[in-house]
mmCIF file with all atom_site columns, C-alpha atoms in Angstrom:
data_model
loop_
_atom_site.group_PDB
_atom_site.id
_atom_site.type_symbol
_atom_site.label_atom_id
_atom_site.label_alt_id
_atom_site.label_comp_id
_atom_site.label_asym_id
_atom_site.label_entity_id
_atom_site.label_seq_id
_atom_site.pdbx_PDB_ins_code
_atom_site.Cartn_x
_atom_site.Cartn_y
_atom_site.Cartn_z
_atom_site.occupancy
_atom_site.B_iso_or_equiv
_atom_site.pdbx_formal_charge
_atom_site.auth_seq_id
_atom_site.auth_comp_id
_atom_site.auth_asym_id
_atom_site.auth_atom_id
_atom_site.pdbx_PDB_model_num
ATOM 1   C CA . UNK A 1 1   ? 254.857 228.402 139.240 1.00 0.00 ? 6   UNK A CA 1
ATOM 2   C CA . UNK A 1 2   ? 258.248 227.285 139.782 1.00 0.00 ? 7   UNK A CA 1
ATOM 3   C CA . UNK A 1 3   ? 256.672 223.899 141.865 1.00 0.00 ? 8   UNK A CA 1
ATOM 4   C CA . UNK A 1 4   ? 254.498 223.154 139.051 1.00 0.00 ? 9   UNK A CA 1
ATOM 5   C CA . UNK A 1 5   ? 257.094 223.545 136.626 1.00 0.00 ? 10  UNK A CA 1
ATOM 6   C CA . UNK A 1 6   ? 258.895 221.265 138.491 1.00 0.00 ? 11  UNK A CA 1
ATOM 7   C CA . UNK A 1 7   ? 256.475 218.949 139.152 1.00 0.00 ? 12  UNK A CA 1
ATOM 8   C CA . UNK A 1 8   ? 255.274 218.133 135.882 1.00 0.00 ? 13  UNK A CA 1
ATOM 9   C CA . UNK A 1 9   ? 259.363 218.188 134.855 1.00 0.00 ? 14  UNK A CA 1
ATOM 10  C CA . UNK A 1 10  ? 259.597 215.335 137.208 1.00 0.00 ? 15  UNK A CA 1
ATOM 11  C CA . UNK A 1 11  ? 256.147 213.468 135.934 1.00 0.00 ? 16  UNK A CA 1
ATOM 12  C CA . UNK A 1 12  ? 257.825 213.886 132.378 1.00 0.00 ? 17  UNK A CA 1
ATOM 13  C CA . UNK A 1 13  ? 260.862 212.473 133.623 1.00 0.00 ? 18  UNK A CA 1
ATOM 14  C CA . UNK A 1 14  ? 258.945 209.628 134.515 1.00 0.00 ? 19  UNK A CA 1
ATOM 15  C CA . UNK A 1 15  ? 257.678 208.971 131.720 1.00 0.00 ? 20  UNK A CA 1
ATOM 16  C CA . UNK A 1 16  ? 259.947 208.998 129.803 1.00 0.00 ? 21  UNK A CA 1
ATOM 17  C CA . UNK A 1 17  ? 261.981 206.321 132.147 1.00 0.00 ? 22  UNK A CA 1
ATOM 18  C CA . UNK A 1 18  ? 258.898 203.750 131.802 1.00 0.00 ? 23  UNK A CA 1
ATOM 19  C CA . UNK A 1 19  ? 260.581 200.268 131.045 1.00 0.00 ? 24  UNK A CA 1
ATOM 20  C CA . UNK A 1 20  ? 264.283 201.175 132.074 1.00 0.00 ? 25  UNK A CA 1
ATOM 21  C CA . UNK A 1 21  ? 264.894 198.111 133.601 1.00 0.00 ? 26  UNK A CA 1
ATOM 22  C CA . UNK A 1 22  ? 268.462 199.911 133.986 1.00 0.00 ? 27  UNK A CA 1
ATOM 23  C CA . UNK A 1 23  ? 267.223 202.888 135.899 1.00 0.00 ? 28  UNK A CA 1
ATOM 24  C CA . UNK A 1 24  ? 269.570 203.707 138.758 1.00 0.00 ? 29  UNK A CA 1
ATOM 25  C CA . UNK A 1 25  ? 268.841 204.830 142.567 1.00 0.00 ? 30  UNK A CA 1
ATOM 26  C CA . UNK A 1 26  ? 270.251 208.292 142.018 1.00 0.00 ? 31  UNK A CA 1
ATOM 27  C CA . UNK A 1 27  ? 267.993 208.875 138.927 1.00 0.00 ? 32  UNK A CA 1
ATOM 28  C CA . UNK A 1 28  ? 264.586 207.106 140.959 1.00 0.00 ? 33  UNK A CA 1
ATOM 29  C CA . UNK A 1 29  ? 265.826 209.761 143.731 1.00 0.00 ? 34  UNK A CA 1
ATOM 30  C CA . UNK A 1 30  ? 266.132 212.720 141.146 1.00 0.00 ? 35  UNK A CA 1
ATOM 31  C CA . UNK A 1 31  ? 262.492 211.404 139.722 1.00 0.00 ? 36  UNK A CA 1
ATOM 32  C CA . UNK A 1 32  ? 260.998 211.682 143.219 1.00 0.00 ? 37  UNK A CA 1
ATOM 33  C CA . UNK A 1 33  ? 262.835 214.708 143.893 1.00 0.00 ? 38  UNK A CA 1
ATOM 34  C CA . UNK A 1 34  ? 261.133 216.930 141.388 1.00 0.00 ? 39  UNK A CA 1
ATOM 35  C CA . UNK A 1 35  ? 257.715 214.818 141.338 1.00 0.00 ? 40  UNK A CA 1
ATOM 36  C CA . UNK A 1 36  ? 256.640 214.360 144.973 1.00 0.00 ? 41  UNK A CA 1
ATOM 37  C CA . UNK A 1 37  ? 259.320 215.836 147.086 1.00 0.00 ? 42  UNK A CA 1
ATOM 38  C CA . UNK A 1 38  ? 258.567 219.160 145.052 1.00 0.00 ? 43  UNK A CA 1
ATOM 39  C CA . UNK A 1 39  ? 254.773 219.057 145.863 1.00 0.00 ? 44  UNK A CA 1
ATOM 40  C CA . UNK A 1 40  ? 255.431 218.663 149.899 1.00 0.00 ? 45  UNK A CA 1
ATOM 41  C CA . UNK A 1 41  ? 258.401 221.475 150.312 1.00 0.00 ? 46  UNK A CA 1
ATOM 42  C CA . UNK A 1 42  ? 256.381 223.716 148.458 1.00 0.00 ? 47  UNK A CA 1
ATOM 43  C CA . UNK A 1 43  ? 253.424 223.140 150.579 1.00 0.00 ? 48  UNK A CA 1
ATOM 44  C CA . UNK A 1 44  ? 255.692 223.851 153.473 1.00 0.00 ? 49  UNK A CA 1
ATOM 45  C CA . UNK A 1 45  ? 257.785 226.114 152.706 1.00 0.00 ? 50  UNK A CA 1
ATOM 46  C CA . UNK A 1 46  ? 254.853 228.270 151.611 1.00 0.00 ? 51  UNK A CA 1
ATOM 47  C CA . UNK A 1 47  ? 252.238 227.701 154.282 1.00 0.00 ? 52  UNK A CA 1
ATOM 48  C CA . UNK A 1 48  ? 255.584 228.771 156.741 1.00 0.00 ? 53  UNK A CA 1
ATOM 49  C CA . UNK A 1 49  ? 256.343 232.196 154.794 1.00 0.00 ? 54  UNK A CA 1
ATOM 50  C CA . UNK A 1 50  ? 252.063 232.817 154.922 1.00 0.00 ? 55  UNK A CA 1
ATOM 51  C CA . UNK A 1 51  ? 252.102 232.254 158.358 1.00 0.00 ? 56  UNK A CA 1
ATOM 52  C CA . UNK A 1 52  ? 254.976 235.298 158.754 1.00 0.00 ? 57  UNK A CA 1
ATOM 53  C CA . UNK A 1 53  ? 257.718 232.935 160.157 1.00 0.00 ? 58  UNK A CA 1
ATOM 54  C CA . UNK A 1 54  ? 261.159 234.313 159.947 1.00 0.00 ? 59  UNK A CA 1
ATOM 55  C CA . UNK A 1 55  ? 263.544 233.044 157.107 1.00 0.00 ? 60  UNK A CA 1
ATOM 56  C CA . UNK A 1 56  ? 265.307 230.225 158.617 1.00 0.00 ? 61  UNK A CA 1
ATOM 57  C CA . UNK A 1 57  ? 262.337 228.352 159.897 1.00 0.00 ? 62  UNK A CA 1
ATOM 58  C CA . UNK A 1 58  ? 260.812 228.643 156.166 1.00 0.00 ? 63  UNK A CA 1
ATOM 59  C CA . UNK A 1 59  ? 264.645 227.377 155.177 1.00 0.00 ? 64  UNK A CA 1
ATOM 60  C CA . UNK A 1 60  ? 263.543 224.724 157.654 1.00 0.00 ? 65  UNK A CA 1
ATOM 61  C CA . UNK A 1 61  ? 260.016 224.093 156.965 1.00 0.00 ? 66  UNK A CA 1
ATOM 62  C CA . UNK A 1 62  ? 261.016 223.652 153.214 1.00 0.00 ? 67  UNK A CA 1
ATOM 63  C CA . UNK A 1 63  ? 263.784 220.948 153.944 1.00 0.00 ? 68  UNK A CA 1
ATOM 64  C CA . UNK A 1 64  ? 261.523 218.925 156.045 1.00 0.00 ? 69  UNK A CA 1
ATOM 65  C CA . UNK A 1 65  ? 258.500 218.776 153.347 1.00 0.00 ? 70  UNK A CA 1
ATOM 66  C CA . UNK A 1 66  ? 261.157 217.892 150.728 1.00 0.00 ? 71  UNK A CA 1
ATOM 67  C CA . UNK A 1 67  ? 262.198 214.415 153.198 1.00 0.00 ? 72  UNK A CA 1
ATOM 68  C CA . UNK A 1 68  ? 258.359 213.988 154.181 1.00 0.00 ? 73  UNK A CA 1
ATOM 69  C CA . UNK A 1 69  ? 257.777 214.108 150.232 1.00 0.00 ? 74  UNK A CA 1
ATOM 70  C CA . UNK A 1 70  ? 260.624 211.555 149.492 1.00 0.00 ? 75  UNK A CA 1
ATOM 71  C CA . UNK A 1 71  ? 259.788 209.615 152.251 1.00 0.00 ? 76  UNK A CA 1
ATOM 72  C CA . UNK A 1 72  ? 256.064 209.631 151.223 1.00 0.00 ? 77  UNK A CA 1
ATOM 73  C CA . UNK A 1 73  ? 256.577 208.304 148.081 1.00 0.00 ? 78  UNK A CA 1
ATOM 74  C CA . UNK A 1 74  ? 259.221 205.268 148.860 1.00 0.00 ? 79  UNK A CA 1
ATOM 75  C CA . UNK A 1 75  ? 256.191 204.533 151.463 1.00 0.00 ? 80  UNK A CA 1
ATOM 76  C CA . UNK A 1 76  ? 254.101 204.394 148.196 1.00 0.00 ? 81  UNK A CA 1
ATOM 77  C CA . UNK A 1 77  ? 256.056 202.921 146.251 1.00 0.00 ? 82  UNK A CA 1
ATOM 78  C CA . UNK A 1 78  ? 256.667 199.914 148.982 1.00 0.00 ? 83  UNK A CA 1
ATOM 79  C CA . UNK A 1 79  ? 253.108 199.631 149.401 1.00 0.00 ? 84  UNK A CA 1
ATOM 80  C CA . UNK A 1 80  ? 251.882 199.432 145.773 1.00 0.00 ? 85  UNK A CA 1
ATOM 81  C CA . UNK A 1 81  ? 253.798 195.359 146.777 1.00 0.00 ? 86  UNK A CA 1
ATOM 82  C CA . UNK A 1 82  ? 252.373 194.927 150.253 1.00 0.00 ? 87  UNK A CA 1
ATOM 83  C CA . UNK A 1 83  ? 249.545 197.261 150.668 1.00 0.00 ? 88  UNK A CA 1
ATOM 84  C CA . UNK A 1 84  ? 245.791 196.269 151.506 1.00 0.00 ? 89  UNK A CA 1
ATOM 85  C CA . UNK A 1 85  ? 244.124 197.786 148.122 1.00 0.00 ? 90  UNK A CA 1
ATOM 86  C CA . UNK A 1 86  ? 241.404 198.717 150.572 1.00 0.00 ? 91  UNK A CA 1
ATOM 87  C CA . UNK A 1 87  ? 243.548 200.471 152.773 1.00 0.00 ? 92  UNK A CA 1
ATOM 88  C CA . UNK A 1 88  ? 245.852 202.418 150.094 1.00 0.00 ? 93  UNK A CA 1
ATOM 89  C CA . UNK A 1 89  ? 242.483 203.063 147.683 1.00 0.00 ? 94  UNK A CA 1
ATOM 90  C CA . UNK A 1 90  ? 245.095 201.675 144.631 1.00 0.00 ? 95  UNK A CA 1
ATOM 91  C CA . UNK A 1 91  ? 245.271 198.112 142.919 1.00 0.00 ? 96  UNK A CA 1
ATOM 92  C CA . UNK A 1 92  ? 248.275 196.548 143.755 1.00 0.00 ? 97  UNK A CA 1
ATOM 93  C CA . UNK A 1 93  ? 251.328 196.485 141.439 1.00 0.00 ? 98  UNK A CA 1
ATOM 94  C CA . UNK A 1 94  ? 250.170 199.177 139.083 1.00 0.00 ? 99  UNK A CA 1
ATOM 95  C CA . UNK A 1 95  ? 253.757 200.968 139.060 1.00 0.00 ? 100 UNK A CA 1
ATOM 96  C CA . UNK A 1 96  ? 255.088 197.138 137.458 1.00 0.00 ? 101 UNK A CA 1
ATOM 97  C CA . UNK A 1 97  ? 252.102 196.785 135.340 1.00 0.00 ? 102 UNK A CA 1
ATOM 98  C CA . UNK A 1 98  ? 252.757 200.558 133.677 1.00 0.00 ? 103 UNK A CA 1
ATOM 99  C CA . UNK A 1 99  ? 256.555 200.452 133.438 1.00 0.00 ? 104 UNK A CA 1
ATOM 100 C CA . UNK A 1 100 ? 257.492 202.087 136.539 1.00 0.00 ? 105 UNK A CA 1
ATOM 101 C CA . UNK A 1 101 ? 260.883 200.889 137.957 1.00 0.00 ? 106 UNK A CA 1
ATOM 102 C CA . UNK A 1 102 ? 260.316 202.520 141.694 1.00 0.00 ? 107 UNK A CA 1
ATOM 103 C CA . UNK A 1 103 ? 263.247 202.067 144.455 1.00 0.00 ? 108 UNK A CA 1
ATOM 104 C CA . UNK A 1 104 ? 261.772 198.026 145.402 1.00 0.00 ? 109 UNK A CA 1
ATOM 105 C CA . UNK A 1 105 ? 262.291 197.030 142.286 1.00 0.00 ? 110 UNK A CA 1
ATOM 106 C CA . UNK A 1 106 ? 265.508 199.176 141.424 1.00 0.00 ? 111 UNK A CA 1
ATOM 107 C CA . UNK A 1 107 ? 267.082 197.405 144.563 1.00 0.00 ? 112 UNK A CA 1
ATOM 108 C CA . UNK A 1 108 ? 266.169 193.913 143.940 1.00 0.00 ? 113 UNK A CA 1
ATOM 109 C CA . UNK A 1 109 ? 267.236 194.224 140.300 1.00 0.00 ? 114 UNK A CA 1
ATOM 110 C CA . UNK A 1 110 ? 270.324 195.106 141.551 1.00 0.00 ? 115 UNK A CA 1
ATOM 111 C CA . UNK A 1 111 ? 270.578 191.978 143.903 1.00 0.00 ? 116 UNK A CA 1
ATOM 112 C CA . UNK A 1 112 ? 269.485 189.320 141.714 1.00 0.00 ? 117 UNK A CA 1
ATOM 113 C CA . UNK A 1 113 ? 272.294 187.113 139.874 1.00 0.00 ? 118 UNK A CA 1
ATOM 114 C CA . UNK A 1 114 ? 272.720 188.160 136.695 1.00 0.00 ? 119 UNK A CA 1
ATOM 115 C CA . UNK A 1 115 ? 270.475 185.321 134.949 1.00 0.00 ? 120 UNK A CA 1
ATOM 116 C CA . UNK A 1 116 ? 267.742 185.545 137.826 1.00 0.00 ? 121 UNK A CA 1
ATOM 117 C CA . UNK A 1 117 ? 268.049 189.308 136.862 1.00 0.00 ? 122 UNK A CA 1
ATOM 118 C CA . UNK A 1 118 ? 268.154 188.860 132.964 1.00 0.00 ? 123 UNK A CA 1
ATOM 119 C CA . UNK A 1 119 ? 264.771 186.351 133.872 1.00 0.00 ? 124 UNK A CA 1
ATOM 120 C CA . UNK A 1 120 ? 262.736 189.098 135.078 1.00 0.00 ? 125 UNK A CA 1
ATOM 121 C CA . UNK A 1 121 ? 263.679 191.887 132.963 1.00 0.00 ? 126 UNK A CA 1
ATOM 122 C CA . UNK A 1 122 ? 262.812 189.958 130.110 1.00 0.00 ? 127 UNK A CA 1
ATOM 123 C CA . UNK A 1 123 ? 259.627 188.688 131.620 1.00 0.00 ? 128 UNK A CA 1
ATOM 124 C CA . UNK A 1 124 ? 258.962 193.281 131.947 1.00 0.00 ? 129 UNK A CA 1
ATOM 125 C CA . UNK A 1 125 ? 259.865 193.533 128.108 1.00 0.00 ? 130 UNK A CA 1
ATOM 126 C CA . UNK A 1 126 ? 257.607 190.911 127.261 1.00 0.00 ? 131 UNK A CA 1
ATOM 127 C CA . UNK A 1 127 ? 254.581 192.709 128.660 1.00 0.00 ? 132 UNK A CA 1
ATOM 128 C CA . UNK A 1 128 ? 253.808 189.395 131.081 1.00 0.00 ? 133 UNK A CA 1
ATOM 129 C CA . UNK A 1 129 ? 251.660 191.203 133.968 1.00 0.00 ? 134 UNK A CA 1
ATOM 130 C CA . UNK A 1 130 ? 254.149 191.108 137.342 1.00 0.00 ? 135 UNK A CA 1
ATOM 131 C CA . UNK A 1 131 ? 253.909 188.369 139.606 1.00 0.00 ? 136 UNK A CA 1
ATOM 132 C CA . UNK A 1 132 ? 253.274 190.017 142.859 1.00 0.00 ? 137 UNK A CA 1
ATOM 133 C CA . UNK A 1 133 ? 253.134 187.604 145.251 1.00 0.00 ? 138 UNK A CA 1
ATOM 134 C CA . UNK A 1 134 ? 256.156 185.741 143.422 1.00 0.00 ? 139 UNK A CA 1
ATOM 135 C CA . UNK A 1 135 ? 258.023 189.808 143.272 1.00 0.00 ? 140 UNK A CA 1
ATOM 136 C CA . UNK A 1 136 ? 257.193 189.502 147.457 1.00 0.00 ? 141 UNK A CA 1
ATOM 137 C CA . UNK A 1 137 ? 259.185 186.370 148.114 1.00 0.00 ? 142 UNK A CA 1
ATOM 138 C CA . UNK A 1 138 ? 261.981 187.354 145.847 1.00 0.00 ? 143 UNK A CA 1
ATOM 139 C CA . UNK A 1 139 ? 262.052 191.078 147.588 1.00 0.00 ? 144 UNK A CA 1
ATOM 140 C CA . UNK A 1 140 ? 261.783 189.001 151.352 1.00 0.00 ? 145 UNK A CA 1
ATOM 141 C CA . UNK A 1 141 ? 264.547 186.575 150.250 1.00 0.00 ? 146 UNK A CA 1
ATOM 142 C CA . UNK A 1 142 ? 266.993 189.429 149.414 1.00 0.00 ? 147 UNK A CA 1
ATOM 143 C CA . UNK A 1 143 ? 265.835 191.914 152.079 1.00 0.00 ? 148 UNK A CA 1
ATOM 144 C CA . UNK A 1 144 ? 264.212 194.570 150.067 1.00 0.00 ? 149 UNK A CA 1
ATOM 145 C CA . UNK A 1 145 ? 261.422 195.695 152.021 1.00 0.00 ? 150 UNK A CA 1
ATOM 146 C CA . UNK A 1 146 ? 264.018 195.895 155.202 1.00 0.00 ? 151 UNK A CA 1
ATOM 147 C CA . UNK A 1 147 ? 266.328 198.012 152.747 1.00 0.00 ? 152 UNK A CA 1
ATOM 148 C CA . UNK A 1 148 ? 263.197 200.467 151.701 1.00 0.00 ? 153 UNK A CA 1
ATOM 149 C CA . UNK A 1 149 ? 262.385 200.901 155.430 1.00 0.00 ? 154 UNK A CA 1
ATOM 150 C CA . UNK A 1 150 ? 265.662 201.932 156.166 1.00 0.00 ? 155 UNK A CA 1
ATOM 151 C CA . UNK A 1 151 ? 265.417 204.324 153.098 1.00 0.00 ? 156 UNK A CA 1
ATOM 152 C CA . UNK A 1 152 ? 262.162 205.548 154.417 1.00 0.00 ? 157 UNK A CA 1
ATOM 153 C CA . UNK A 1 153 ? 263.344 206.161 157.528 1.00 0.00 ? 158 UNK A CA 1
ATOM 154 C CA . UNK A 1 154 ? 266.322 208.196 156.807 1.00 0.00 ? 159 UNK A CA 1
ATOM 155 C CA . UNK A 1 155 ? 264.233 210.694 154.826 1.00 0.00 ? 160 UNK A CA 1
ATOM 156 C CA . UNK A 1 156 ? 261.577 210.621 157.704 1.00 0.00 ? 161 UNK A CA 1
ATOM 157 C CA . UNK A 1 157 ? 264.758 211.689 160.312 1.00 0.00 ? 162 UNK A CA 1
ATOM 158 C CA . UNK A 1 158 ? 266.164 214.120 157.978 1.00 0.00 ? 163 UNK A CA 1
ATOM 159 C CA . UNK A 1 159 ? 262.918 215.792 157.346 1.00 0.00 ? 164 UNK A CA 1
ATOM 160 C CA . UNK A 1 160 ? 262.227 216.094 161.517 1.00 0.00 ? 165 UNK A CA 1
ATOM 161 C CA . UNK A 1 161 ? 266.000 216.830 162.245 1.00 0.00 ? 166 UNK A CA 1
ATOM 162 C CA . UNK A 1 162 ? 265.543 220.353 159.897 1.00 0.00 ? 167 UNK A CA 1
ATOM 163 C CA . UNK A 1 163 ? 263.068 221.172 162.600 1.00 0.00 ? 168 UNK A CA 1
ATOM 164 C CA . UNK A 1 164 ? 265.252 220.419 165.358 1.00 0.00 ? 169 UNK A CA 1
ATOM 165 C CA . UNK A 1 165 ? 266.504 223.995 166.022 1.00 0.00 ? 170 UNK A CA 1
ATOM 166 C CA . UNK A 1 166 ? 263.223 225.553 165.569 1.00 0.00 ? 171 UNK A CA 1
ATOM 167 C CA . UNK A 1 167 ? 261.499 223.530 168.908 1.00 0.00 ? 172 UNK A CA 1
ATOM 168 C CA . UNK A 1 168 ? 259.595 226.299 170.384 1.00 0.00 ? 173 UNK A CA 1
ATOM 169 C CA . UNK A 1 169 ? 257.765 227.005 167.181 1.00 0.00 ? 174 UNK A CA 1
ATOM 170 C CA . UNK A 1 170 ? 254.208 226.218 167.243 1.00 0.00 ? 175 UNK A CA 1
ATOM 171 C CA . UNK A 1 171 ? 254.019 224.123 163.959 1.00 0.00 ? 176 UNK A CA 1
ATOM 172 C CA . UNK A 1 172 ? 257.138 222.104 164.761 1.00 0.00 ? 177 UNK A CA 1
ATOM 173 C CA . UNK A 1 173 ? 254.957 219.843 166.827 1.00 0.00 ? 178 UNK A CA 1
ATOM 174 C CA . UNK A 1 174 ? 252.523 219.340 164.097 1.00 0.00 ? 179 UNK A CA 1
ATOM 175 C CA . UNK A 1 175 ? 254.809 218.551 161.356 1.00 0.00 ? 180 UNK A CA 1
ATOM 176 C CA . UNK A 1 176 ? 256.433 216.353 163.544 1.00 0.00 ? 181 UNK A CA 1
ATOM 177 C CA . UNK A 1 177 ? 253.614 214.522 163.892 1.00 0.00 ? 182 UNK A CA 1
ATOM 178 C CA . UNK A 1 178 ? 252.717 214.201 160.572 1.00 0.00 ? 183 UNK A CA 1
ATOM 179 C CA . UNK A 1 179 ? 256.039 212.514 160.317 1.00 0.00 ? 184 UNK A CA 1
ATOM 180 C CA . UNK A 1 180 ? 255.577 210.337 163.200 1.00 0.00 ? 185 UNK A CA 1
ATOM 181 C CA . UNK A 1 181 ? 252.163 209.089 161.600 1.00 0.00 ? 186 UNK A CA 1
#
């Protein structure tokens, strides 16, 4: 109940952030946090403390679905730019065309020169659909997608270095691989 709670908290969040062209990394992380992140730890942390696994590996098990959830949803977020629509079952740039200001677009905001910047916000406040393909060469110019990856990446080590100390567990291996793919 307390993962729902928090879950819909974080949707809510959301929501109400829709069109913050001003929205910083820390709050996008907070977002994700209680949205996504919240979903995966539970699912974790739970499915370790049903199997009967001692209290540090469900400490661990937690952690590591909280990065796998972050991580899953910059991965999302990345791909609602350069995904196939066939391969990620979503139409491109929906997150843009609602409002959402997601970590791509939070970063190259923040990159831009303040008239380039001013340009594109105003072009969101004016309800013009995004330019994908023109938000891809500006996000390429100023290394965004590089930047995300790195992001992505760090939450993708810190969820498989929680496991580290637990090896010899039989699920280790499995989560780690769901991390690996």
């Amino acid at each position: 109940s307390q993962a729902t709670r928090r879950v819909c908290a974080g949707e809510i969040g959301q929501s109400f952030e829709r069109g913050n062209t001003a929205l910083a990394v820390e709050d996008y992380y907070h977002i994700i946090n209680y949205k996504t992140a919240e979903l995966f730890y539970v699912s974790c942390h739970l499915g370790a403390k049903l199997a009967g696994y001692d209290d540090g590996f469900i400490s661990a098990a937690g952690r590591f679905g909280r990065s796998l959830g972050i991580a899953y949803q910059i991965f999302d977020d990345i791909a609602d730019f350069i995904g196939q629509e066939d391969r990620i079952g979503k139409t491109l740039g929906t997150d843009v065309a609602s409002g959402k200001f997601t970590l791509p677009l939070i970063l190259l905001l923040r990159k831009l020169g303040r008239m380039e910047g001013k340009e594109l916000v105003r072009t969101f406040h004016n309800g013009n659909p995004a330019d994908i393909r023109g938000l891809n060469r500006l996000m390429t110019e100023k290394g965004i997608f590089d930047e995300v990856n790195q992001c992505f990446q760090r939450e993708i080590e810190k969820a498989e270095k929680a496991l580290d100390p637990f090896s010899d567990y039989p699920p280790t291996n499995h989560l780690k691989g769901i991390s690996a793919y």
